[in-house]
Coordinates of C-alpha atoms in Angstrom, one line a residue:
X227 CA 115.5 155.2 161.4
X228 CA 118.9 155.0 163.2
X229 CA 120.8 158.2 163.2
X230 CA 124.6 157.9 163.5
X231 CA 127.0 160.5 164.7
X232 CA 129.0 162.4 162.2
X233 CA 132.7 161.6 162.2
X234 CA 133.7 165.3 162.7
X235 CA 132.0 167.1 165.6
X236 CA 132.1 170.5 167.4
X237 CA 131.4 171.2 171.1
X238 CA 128.1 172.9 171.9
X239 CA 128.8 176.3 173.5
X240 CA 126.5 177.3 176.6
X241 CA 123.6 179.4 175.4
X242 CA 124.1 178.5 171.7
X243 CA 121.1 178.0 169.4
X244 CA 120.5 174.7 167.5
X245 CA 120.9 176.7 164.3
X246 CA 124.3 178.0 165.3
X247 CA 125.4 174.6 166.3
X248 CA 124.2 173.1 163.1
X249 CA 126.0 175.8 161.1
X250 CA 129.3 175.1 162.7
X251 CA 128.8 171.3 162.5
X252 CA 128.0 171.7 158.7
X253 CA 131.2 173.6 158.1
X254 CA 133.3 171.2 160.2
X255 CA 132.2 168.4 157.9
X256 CA 132.9 170.4 154.7
X257 CA 129.5 171.7 153.8
X258 CA 129.4 175.4 153.0
X259 CA 125.7 176.1 153.4
X260 CA 123.5 175.0 156.4
X261 CA 120.5 174.5 154.1
X262 CA 122.5 172.0 152.0
X263 CA 123.8 170.2 155.2
X264 CA 120.2 169.8 156.5
X265 CA 119.1 168.3 153.2
X266 CA 122.0 166.0 153.1
X267 CA 121.4 164.6 156.7
X268 CA 117.6 164.5 156.5
X269 CA 116.8 167.4 158.7
X270 CA 113.9 169.7 157.9
X271 CA 115.7 173.1 157.7
X272 CA 112.5 175.2 158.3
X273 CA 111.5 173.1 161.2
X274 CA 114.9 173.3 162.7
X275 CA 115.0 177.1 162.5
X276 CA 111.7 177.1 164.3
X277 CA 113.0 174.9 167.1
X278 CA 111.0 171.8 166.3
X279 CA 111.9 169.2 169.0
X280 CA 112.3 166.3 166.6
X281 CA 114.7 168.1 164.3
X282 CA 116.7 169.4 167.3
X283 CA 117.0 165.9 168.7
X284 CA 118.2 164.5 165.4
X285 CA 120.8 167.3 165.1
X286 CA 122.0 166.6 168.7
X287 CA 122.4 162.9 167.9
X288 CA 124.4 163.7 164.8
X289 CA 126.7 166.1 166.6
X290 CA 127.0 164.3 169.9
X291 CA 125.3 167.1 171.8
X292 CA 122.6 167.3 174.6
X293 CA 119.3 168.0 172.8
X294 CA 117.8 169.4 176.0
X295 CA 120.4 172.2 176.1
X296 CA 120.1 172.9 172.4
X297 CA 116.2 173.0 172.8
X298 CA 116.4 175.3 175.8
X299 CA 118.3 178.0 174.0
X300 CA 116.6 177.8 170.6
X301 CA 113.4 179.8 170.0
X302 CA 110.6 177.3 169.5
X303 CA 107.5 178.3 167.5
X304 CA 104.4 177.4 169.4
X305 CA 101.9 178.7 166.9
X306 CA 99.9 182.0 166.5
X307 CA 103.0 184.1 166.7
X308 CA 104.3 182.8 170.0
X309 CA 107.7 181.2 170.8
X310 CA 109.3 179.5 173.7
X311 CA 112.8 180.3 174.7
X312 CA 114.4 179.0 177.9
X313 CA 111.8 179.2 180.6
X314 CA 109.8 182.0 178.9
X315 CA 106.8 182.3 176.6
X316 CA 107.5 185.1 174.1
X317 CA 105.5 186.9 171.5
X318 CA 107.2 187.1 168.0
X319 CA 107.8 190.9 168.5
X320 CA 110.3 190.1 171.2
X321 CA 112.6 188.4 168.7
X322 CA 114.9 189.6 165.9
X323 CA 114.9 186.8 163.4
X324 CA 116.1 188.4 160.2
X325 CA 119.2 190.4 161.1
X326 CA 121.7 188.5 163.3
X327 CA 123.9 190.3 165.9
X328 CA 127.0 189.1 167.5
X329 CA 129.5 190.1 170.2
X330 CA 132.7 191.3 168.6
X331 CA 134.7 190.0 171.6
X332 CA 133.1 186.6 171.5
X333 CA 133.8 186.3 167.7
X334 CA 137.5 187.4 168.3
X335 CA 138.0 184.9 171.0
X336 CA 136.3 182.1 169.0
X337 CA 138.7 182.7 166.1
X338 CA 141.6 182.1 168.3
X339 CA 140.4 178.6 169.0
X340 CA 140.5 176.1 166.2
X341 CA 137.2 174.4 167.0
X342 CA 135.2 177.6 167.3
X343 CA 137.0 179.5 164.5
X344 CA 133.8 179.7 162.5
X345 CA 132.0 181.7 165.2
X346 CA 128.8 181.2 167.3
X347 CA 125.4 182.7 167.8
X348 CA 123.6 182.6 171.2
X349 CA 119.8 182.3 171.8
X350 CA 119.7 185.5 173.9
X351 CA 121.1 187.5 171.0
X352 CA 117.9 186.9 169.1
X353 CA 115.9 188.9 171.6
X354 CA 115.2 192.5 170.4
X355 CA 115.8 193.9 173.9
X356 CA 119.1 192.3 174.4
X357 CA 121.7 194.6 173.0
X358 CA 124.8 193.7 174.9
X359 CA 126.8 190.5 175.5
X360 CA 126.3 189.3 179.1
X361 CA 129.8 187.9 179.2
X362 CA 131.7 190.9 178.0
X363 CA 129.5 193.8 178.6
X364 CA 129.7 195.3 175.1
X365 CA 127.2 196.2 172.5
X366 CA 126.2 193.6 170.0
X367 CA 127.0 194.4 166.4
X368 CA 124.7 193.6 163.5
X369 CA 125.9 191.4 160.6
X370 CA 125.3 192.2 157.0
X371 CA 122.4 190.0 155.7
X372 CA 123.0 187.7 152.8
X373 CA 120.8 188.0 149.7
X374 CA 119.0 184.7 150.3
X375 CA 116.6 184.7 153.2
X376 CA 117.2 181.0 153.9
X377 CA 120.7 181.7 155.0
X378 CA 119.5 184.2 157.8
X379 CA 120.4 181.6 160.5
X380 CA 123.6 180.2 158.9
X381 CA 125.9 182.0 161.3
X382 CA 129.1 180.7 159.7
X383 CA 128.2 182.1 156.3
X384 CA 127.2 185.3 157.8
X385 CA 130.6 185.7 159.5
X386 CA 132.6 185.0 156.4
X387 CA 134.9 188.0 155.9
X388 CA 133.6 189.7 158.9
X389 CA 136.0 191.9 160.8
X390 CA 134.9 192.5 164.4
X391 CA 135.0 196.3 165.2
X392 CA 136.4 197.7 168.4
X393 CA 133.9 196.8 171.1
X394 CA 131.7 199.5 172.7
X395 CA 131.6 198.6 176.4
X396 CA 128.6 199.5 178.5
X397 CA 128.5 200.1 182.4
X398 CA 126.7 197.4 184.3
X399 CA 124.4 199.9 185.8
X400 CA 123.0 200.6 182.4
X401 CA 121.9 196.9 181.8
X402 CA 119.3 196.2 184.6
X403 CA 116.5 195.6 182.1
X404 CA 118.7 193.1 180.1
X405 CA 119.7 191.4 183.4
X406 CA 116.1 191.0 184.3
X407 CA 115.2 189.7 180.9
X408 CA 118.1 187.2 180.8
X409 CA 117.1 185.9 184.2
X410 CA 113.5 185.5 183.1
X411 CA 114.6 183.4 180.2
X412 CA 117.2 181.4 182.1
X413 CA 115.5 180.7 185.4
X414 CA 111.9 181.7 185.0
X415 CA 109.4 184.3 186.3
X416 CA 110.0 186.2 189.5
X417 CA 107.5 187.7 191.9
X418 CA 106.0 191.2 191.6
X419 CA 103.9 193.3 189.3
X420 CA 106.6 193.8 186.6
X421 CA 107.3 190.0 186.4
X422 CA 103.6 189.3 185.9
X423 CA 103.5 191.2 182.7
X424 CA 104.0 189.4 179.4
X425 CA 107.6 189.9 178.4
X426 CA 106.9 192.0 175.2
X427 CA 104.7 194.3 177.3
X428 CA 107.3 194.7 180.0
X429 CA 110.3 195.3 177.7
X430 CA 108.6 197.5 175.2
X431 CA 106.9 199.7 177.8
X432 CA 110.1 200.1 179.8
X433 CA 112.1 201.1 176.6
X434 CA 109.5 203.6 175.3
X435 CA 108.7 205.1 178.7
X436 CA 112.5 205.4 179.3
X437 CA 112.9 207.0 175.8
X438 CA 110.4 209.6 176.8
X439 CA 112.2 210.2 180.0
X440 CA 115.7 210.6 178.6
X441 CA 115.2 211.7 175.0
X442 CA 112.1 213.6 175.2
X443 CA 108.6 213.5 173.6
X444 CA 109.8 214.6 170.1
X445 CA 112.4 211.9 169.7
X446 CA 111.8 209.6 166.6
X447 CA 111.9 205.9 167.4
X448 CA 113.4 205.1 164.1
X449 CA 116.4 207.3 164.8
X450 CA 117.2 206.0 168.3
X451 CA 120.5 204.2 168.5
X452 CA 121.1 200.8 170.1
X453 CA 123.0 202.5 172.9
X454 CA 120.1 204.9 173.6
X455 CA 117.6 202.1 173.6
X456 CA 119.7 200.4 176.1
X457 CA 119.7 203.5 178.3
X458 CA 116.0 204.0 177.8
X459 CA 115.1 200.4 178.7
X460 CA 117.3 200.8 181.9
X461 CA 115.5 204.1 182.9
X462 CA 112.0 202.6 182.2
X463 CA 112.8 199.5 184.2
X464 CA 113.8 201.6 187.2
X465 CA 110.4 203.1 187.2
X466 CA 108.3 200.0 186.3
X467 CA 109.7 197.7 188.8
X468 CA 107.9 199.8 191.4
X469 CA 104.5 199.2 189.9
X470 CA 101.9 200.9 187.8
X471 CA 101.6 203.9 190.2
X472 CA 105.3 204.6 189.5
X473 CA 104.6 204.9 185.8
X474 CA 101.8 207.4 186.4
X475 CA 103.9 209.3 188.8
X476 CA 106.6 209.6 186.1
X477 CA 104.0 210.9 183.6
X478 CA 102.8 213.4 186.2
X479 CA 106.4 214.6 186.7
X480 CA 107.0 215.0 183.0
X481 CA 103.7 216.9 182.6
X482 CA 104.4 219.2 185.5
X483 CA 107.9 220.1 184.2
X484 CA 106.7 220.9 180.7
X485 CA 105.6 224.6 180.1
X486 CA 102.0 225.0 179.2
X487 CA 100.9 225.2 175.6
X488 CA 98.0 224.0 173.4
X489 CA 99.3 220.7 172.3
X490 CA 98.3 218.8 175.4
X491 CA 99.1 215.1 176.0
X492 CA 100.2 214.4 172.5
X493 CA 103.0 216.8 172.7
X494 CA 104.0 216.1 176.3
X495 CA 104.1 212.3 175.9
X496 CA 104.5 212.2 172.1
X497 CA 106.9 209.3 171.5
X498 CA 105.4 207.1 174.3
X499 CA 101.8 208.0 173.6
X500 CA 102.1 207.3 169.8
X501 CA 103.9 204.0 170.5
X502 CA 101.1 202.9 172.9
X503 CA 98.4 204.0 170.5
X504 CA 99.9 201.8 167.8
X505 CA 99.5 198.7 170.1
X506 CA 95.8 198.9 170.0
X507 CA 95.4 195.5 168.4
X508 CA 97.2 193.7 171.2
X509 CA 95.0 193.3 174.3
X510 CA 98.1 192.4 176.4
X511 CA 98.8 196.1 176.6
X512 CA 95.5 197.0 178.0
X513 CA 96.9 197.1 181.6
X514 CA 99.2 200.0 180.5
X515 CA 96.9 201.5 178.0
X516 CA 93.8 201.7 180.2
X517 CA 95.8 203.3 183.0
X518 CA 97.4 205.9 180.8
X519 CA 94.1 206.8 179.1
X520 CA 92.4 207.2 182.6
X521 CA 95.4 209.4 183.6
X522 CA 95.0 211.6 180.5
X523 CA 91.3 212.0 181.1
X524 CA 91.9 213.0 184.7
X525 CA 94.8 215.4 184.1
X526 CA 94.3 217.0 180.7
X527 CA 91.5 219.2 179.4
X528 CA 90.3 216.6 176.8
X529 CA 86.9 217.4 175.4
X530 CA 84.0 214.9 175.6
X531 CA 84.0 212.5 172.6
X532 CA 87.7 212.9 171.8
X533 CA 89.4 209.5 171.1
X534 CA 92.1 208.7 173.6
X535 CA 94.0 205.5 172.9
X536 CA 91.0 204.0 171.0
X537 CA 88.2 205.1 173.4
X538 CA 86.0 208.1 173.2
X539 CA 86.2 210.5 176.3
X540 CA 83.0 210.0 178.2
X541 CA 83.1 213.6 179.8
X542 CA 85.5 216.4 180.2
X543 CA 86.9 216.2 183.7
X544 CA 89.7 218.9 183.5
X545 CA 89.2 222.4 182.1
X546 CA 91.5 225.1 180.7
X547 CA 90.8 228.7 181.5
X548 CA 88.7 229.0 178.4
X549 CA 86.5 226.0 179.2
X550 CA 86.7 226.6 182.9
X551 CA 85.1 230.0 182.5
X552 CA 82.0 228.3 180.9
X553 CA 81.8 225.4 183.3
X554 CA 82.5 227.6 186.3
X555 CA 79.5 229.7 185.3
X556 CA 77.4 226.6 184.8
X557 CA 78.4 224.8 188.0
X558 CA 79.3 227.5 190.5
X559 CA 77.7 230.6 189.1
X560 CA 81.0 232.6 189.3
X561 CA 83.5 234.1 186.9
X562 CA 86.9 232.7 186.0
X563 CA 88.6 235.5 187.9
X564 CA 86.8 234.4 191.1
X565 CA 87.7 230.8 190.4
X566 CA 91.3 231.8 190.2
X567 CA 91.2 233.7 193.4
X568 CA 89.8 230.7 195.1
X569 CA 92.5 228.5 193.7
X570 CA 95.2 230.8 194.7
X571 CA 93.8 230.7 198.3
X572 CA 94.0 226.8 198.1
X573 CA 90.2 226.4 198.3
X574 CA 90.1 224.8 194.9
X575 CA 93.1 222.9 193.7
X576 CA 94.8 222.6 190.4
X577 CA 94.4 219.4 188.4
X578 CA 96.9 216.9 190.0
X579 CA 99.6 217.2 187.2
X580 CA 99.0 220.8 186.3
X581 CA 102.0 222.0 184.2
X582 CA 103.9 225.1 184.9
X583 CA 101.9 228.2 184.0
X584 CA 98.7 226.3 183.4
X585 CA 95.3 226.8 185.0
X586 CA 93.8 223.4 184.7
X587 CA 90.8 222.8 186.9
X588 CA 89.4 219.4 188.0
X589 CA 85.6 219.4 187.6
X590 CA 85.3 217.0 190.5
X591 CA 87.2 219.4 192.7
X592 CA 85.0 222.4 191.6
X593 CA 81.7 220.5 192.2
X594 CA 83.1 219.2 195.6
X595 CA 83.8 222.7 196.7
X596 CA 80.2 223.8 195.9
X597 CA 78.9 220.8 197.9
X598 CA 80.9 222.0 201.0
X599 CA 79.2 225.4 200.7
X600 CA 75.8 224.0 200.2
X601 CA 76.1 221.8 203.2
X602 CA 76.3 224.9 205.3
X603 CA 73.1 226.4 203.9
X604 CA 70.3 225.0 206.0
X605 CA 66.9 224.6 204.5
X606 CA 64.3 227.0 206.0
X607 CA 66.8 229.1 207.9
X608 CA 65.7 232.7 208.4
X609 CA 68.1 235.0 206.6
X610 CA 69.4 237.7 209.0
X611 CA 69.3 241.3 208.0
X612 CA 73.1 241.6 207.7
X613 CA 73.4 238.7 205.4
X614 CA 75.1 239.6 202.1
X615 CA 76.8 237.8 199.1
X616 CA 80.4 236.8 199.6
X617 CA 81.8 239.7 197.5
X618 CA 79.9 242.3 199.5
X619 CA 81.1 240.7 202.7
X620 CA 84.7 241.0 201.6
X621 CA 84.2 244.7 200.9
X622 CA 82.6 245.4 204.3
X623 CA 85.3 243.3 206.2
X624 CA 88.1 244.9 204.3
X625 CA 89.6 241.6 203.0
X626 CA 89.6 239.4 200.0
X627 CA 86.7 237.3 198.7
X628 CA 88.8 234.1 199.1
X629 CA 89.4 235.0 202.8
X630 CA 85.7 235.4 203.5
X631 CA 85.1 232.0 201.8
X632 CA 87.9 230.4 203.9
X633 CA 86.6 231.9 207.1
X634 CA 83.1 230.4 206.3
X635 CA 84.5 226.9 205.6
X636 CA 86.9 226.9 208.6
X637 CA 84.4 228.1 211.1
X638 CA 81.4 226.3 209.6
X639 CA 79.5 229.6 209.5
X640 CA 75.8 229.3 208.3
X641 CA 75.0 230.4 204.8
X642 CA 71.6 231.4 203.4
X643 CA 69.9 230.9 200.2
X644 CA 66.3 230.6 199.0
X645 CA 66.9 227.2 197.6
X646 CA 70.0 225.8 199.6
X647 CA 70.4 222.5 197.8
X648 CA 70.4 224.1 194.4
X649 CA 72.2 227.3 195.3
X650 CA 75.2 228.2 193.3
X651 CA 78.1 230.4 194.6
X652 CA 76.5 233.7 193.8
X653 CA 73.2 232.7 195.4
X654 CA 74.7 232.2 198.9
X655 CA 74.9 235.0 201.6
X656 CA 76.8 235.1 204.9
X657 CA 76.2 237.2 208.0
X658 CA 78.7 240.1 208.4
X659 CA 78.3 239.8 212.2
X660 CA 79.2 236.2 212.1
X661 CA 82.4 236.9 210.1
X662 CA 83.4 239.7 212.4
X663 CA 82.8 237.5 215.5
X664 CA 85.5 235.2 214.4
X665 CA 88.3 237.9 214.6
X666 CA 89.9 238.9 218.0
X667 CA 91.2 242.3 216.7
X668 CA 89.2 245.5 216.7
X669 CA 88.4 246.8 213.3
X670 CA 90.2 250.1 214.0
X671 CA 93.5 248.3 214.7
X672 CA 93.7 246.3 211.4
X673 CA 93.9 247.1 207.8
X674 CA 93.6 245.1 204.7
X675 CA 96.5 245.1 202.2
X676 CA 94.3 247.2 199.9
X677 CA 93.5 249.8 202.6
X678 CA 97.1 250.0 203.7
X679 CA 98.2 250.7 200.2
X680 CA 95.6 253.6 200.0
X681 CA 96.9 255.2 203.1
X682 CA 100.5 255.0 201.9
X683 CA 99.5 255.9 198.4
X684 CA 101.2 252.9 196.8
X685 CA 100.3 249.4 195.6
X686 CA 99.8 246.1 197.3
X687 CA 103.1 244.7 196.0
X688 CA 104.9 247.4 197.9
X689 CA 102.9 246.8 201.0
X690 CA 103.8 243.1 200.9
X691 CA 107.5 244.0 200.5
X692 CA 107.3 246.4 203.4
X693 CA 105.8 243.7 205.5
X694 CA 108.5 241.2 204.4
X695 CA 111.3 243.7 205.3
X696 CA 109.7 244.5 208.7
X697 CA 109.0 248.2 207.9
X698 CA 105.3 247.6 208.8
X699 CA 103.8 244.9 210.9
X700 CA 101.1 242.3 210.2
X701 CA 98.9 240.9 212.9
X702 CA 96.8 237.7 213.1
X703 CA 93.0 238.4 213.1
X704 CA 92.2 235.0 214.4
X705 CA 93.5 233.3 217.6
X706 CA 93.6 229.8 216.1
X707 CA 96.5 228.6 213.9
X708 CA 94.3 227.5 211.0
X709 CA 93.5 231.0 210.1
X710 CA 97.0 232.4 210.1
X711 CA 97.1 232.5 206.3
X712 CA 94.8 235.6 206.7
X713 CA 97.3 238.5 206.7
X714 CA 96.1 241.8 208.1
X715 CA 98.3 244.9 208.5
X716 CA 98.7 246.6 211.8
X717 CA 97.1 250.1 211.4
X718 CA 99.4 251.7 213.9
X719 CA 102.6 250.5 212.2
X720 CA 101.3 252.0 208.9
X721 CA 100.8 255.4 210.7
X722 CA 104.2 255.2 212.2
X723 CA 105.8 254.4 208.8
X724 CA 103.9 257.3 207.1
X725 CA 105.1 259.7 209.8
X726 CA 108.7 258.9 209.1
X727 CA 108.7 258.0 205.4
X728 CA 107.6 259.4 202.1
X729 CA 107.2 257.9 198.6
X730 CA 109.2 259.3 195.7
X731 CA 105.9 260.0 193.9
X732 CA 104.5 261.9 196.9
X733 CA 107.7 263.8 197.4
X734 CA 107.9 264.8 193.8
X735 CA 104.3 266.0 193.7
X736 CA 104.8 268.1 196.9
X737 CA 107.9 269.8 195.2
X738 CA 106.4 270.0 191.8
X739 CA 109.2 268.0 190.4
X740 CA 109.6 265.2 187.9
X741 CA 110.0 262.0 189.9
X742 CA 112.9 260.6 187.7
X743 CA 115.0 263.9 187.9
X744 CA 114.3 264.2 191.6
X745 CA 115.5 260.6 192.1
X746 CA 118.8 261.3 190.2
X747 CA 119.3 264.4 192.3
X748 CA 118.8 262.5 195.5
X749 CA 121.3 259.8 194.4
X750 CA 123.9 262.5 193.7
X751 CA 123.6 263.7 197.3
X752 CA 123.9 260.2 198.5
X753 CA 120.3 259.7 199.6
X754 CA 119.2 256.2 199.1
X755 CA 115.6 254.7 199.2
X756 CA 114.6 251.8 201.4
X757 CA 115.7 248.4 200.0
X758 CA 112.5 246.6 199.5
X759 CA 112.8 245.3 195.9
X760 CA 113.4 246.6 192.4
X761 CA 109.8 246.3 191.3
X762 CA 108.4 248.2 194.3
X763 CA 107.7 251.9 194.7
X764 CA 110.6 253.7 196.3
X765 CA 110.3 255.2 199.8
X766 CA 112.7 257.6 201.5
X767 CA 113.1 258.6 205.1
X768 CA 111.8 262.1 205.8
X769 CA 114.9 263.0 207.8
X770 CA 117.0 262.3 204.6
X771 CA 115.1 264.5 202.2
X772 CA 114.1 267.5 204.3

């Protein structure tokens, strides 16, 4: 069948869809509805709306246009919910096919030209994640839908009576995801991890991750404006273009900045987590979903069997204080208090993304710590007479339990147990002589923080403050730098301080006075305590209070 050109034609606009071109061509030839025009000229309307090549070629011949250009910018249905647009393969969720959006500036400019007065619609504007006009940098505005669904692509009818609002311009720096997407459509796939993702995975993940970043976990997706989705996509793209590790690093940062509470990952990642969970029927998201699930297992105290993004948790890897107490007892044979002391010393680490105020423990870290200790306990070794458990060793050496353990690990001191390979923390013993041989300072010249506080009749907080302010001295019990975290107080400096200073409590007791009233009286006479901190016990110089 020979197709003749229509007597009245319009010029195809760069980027325009075949449906938009057909709508303008119909009106130019006096037909008010696109569906009527298609029937009159023998074009299958439904096939044309779905980008069928035969129908687009017939339309191009009628209107004197290049069918290859019309085909390129018209979404073409490929079957099973997939389309082609430009150089890209798109899932149907990438497209917005029921509610048209237009650029108010493009429409205003078109109405100033006779040939384009009826308006246009570009192929890029059908993409869900394109929210601005690439020519004018302003937000696209939605058009009111007509009652009949078959007119959804009849752009001229949709624009009848439409008054373009004042454009909302957007900074170029907020449109990086859109720029990437337009390039993917126009010129094809680039290189890199982000470019290898299916488009709907790349754009939706960027937008929802970005929404979590800039709007928070409690934001409702249904209430997010087009401008905020644009900002969200831009923020998510800035992360995702650096790869999968960058996504996990962002989740770790969000987790670490969130105060600890009982709601765990669903609260911290709410919007993003819920969106990803709802994609469970699309295997294309597995690359994101599997990594996020693994991250949650490794960074949150998720109990065994809990369903995380569709998969039961095989084992609990991270523990809260409550579950850590039980597991610490099972694995290490120690109390939670001891576990916290070891963590404070840096011998056992927090879980990698432990939030502020949290005490999450990685089970692998805990078992690894015990393996280090067990490796020092040699089978068949004869236990010396001075070998005692770690806690007793700390008391005899006037230091903390954690410092004794650090000394053992740093110096590879031998440990002793009846069954070394199966020993738990409480089963291991260490030689007092071996510990004391690692220090270069005679015992009578050094004091622990606790003993120094007893001699000055104060608390360890005040002792630390006195050390920080230089009123007493600390010394290094070990000659090598790796032990310098072990802080020991110089006994002579404590005696010198006690000779020249007195605490308010001790002074009040010696004068049988109330400490508060005595302090007020001293202030009236201009006597001031040492400046060592508001929460520390007050000390005065003896020469000021005699």
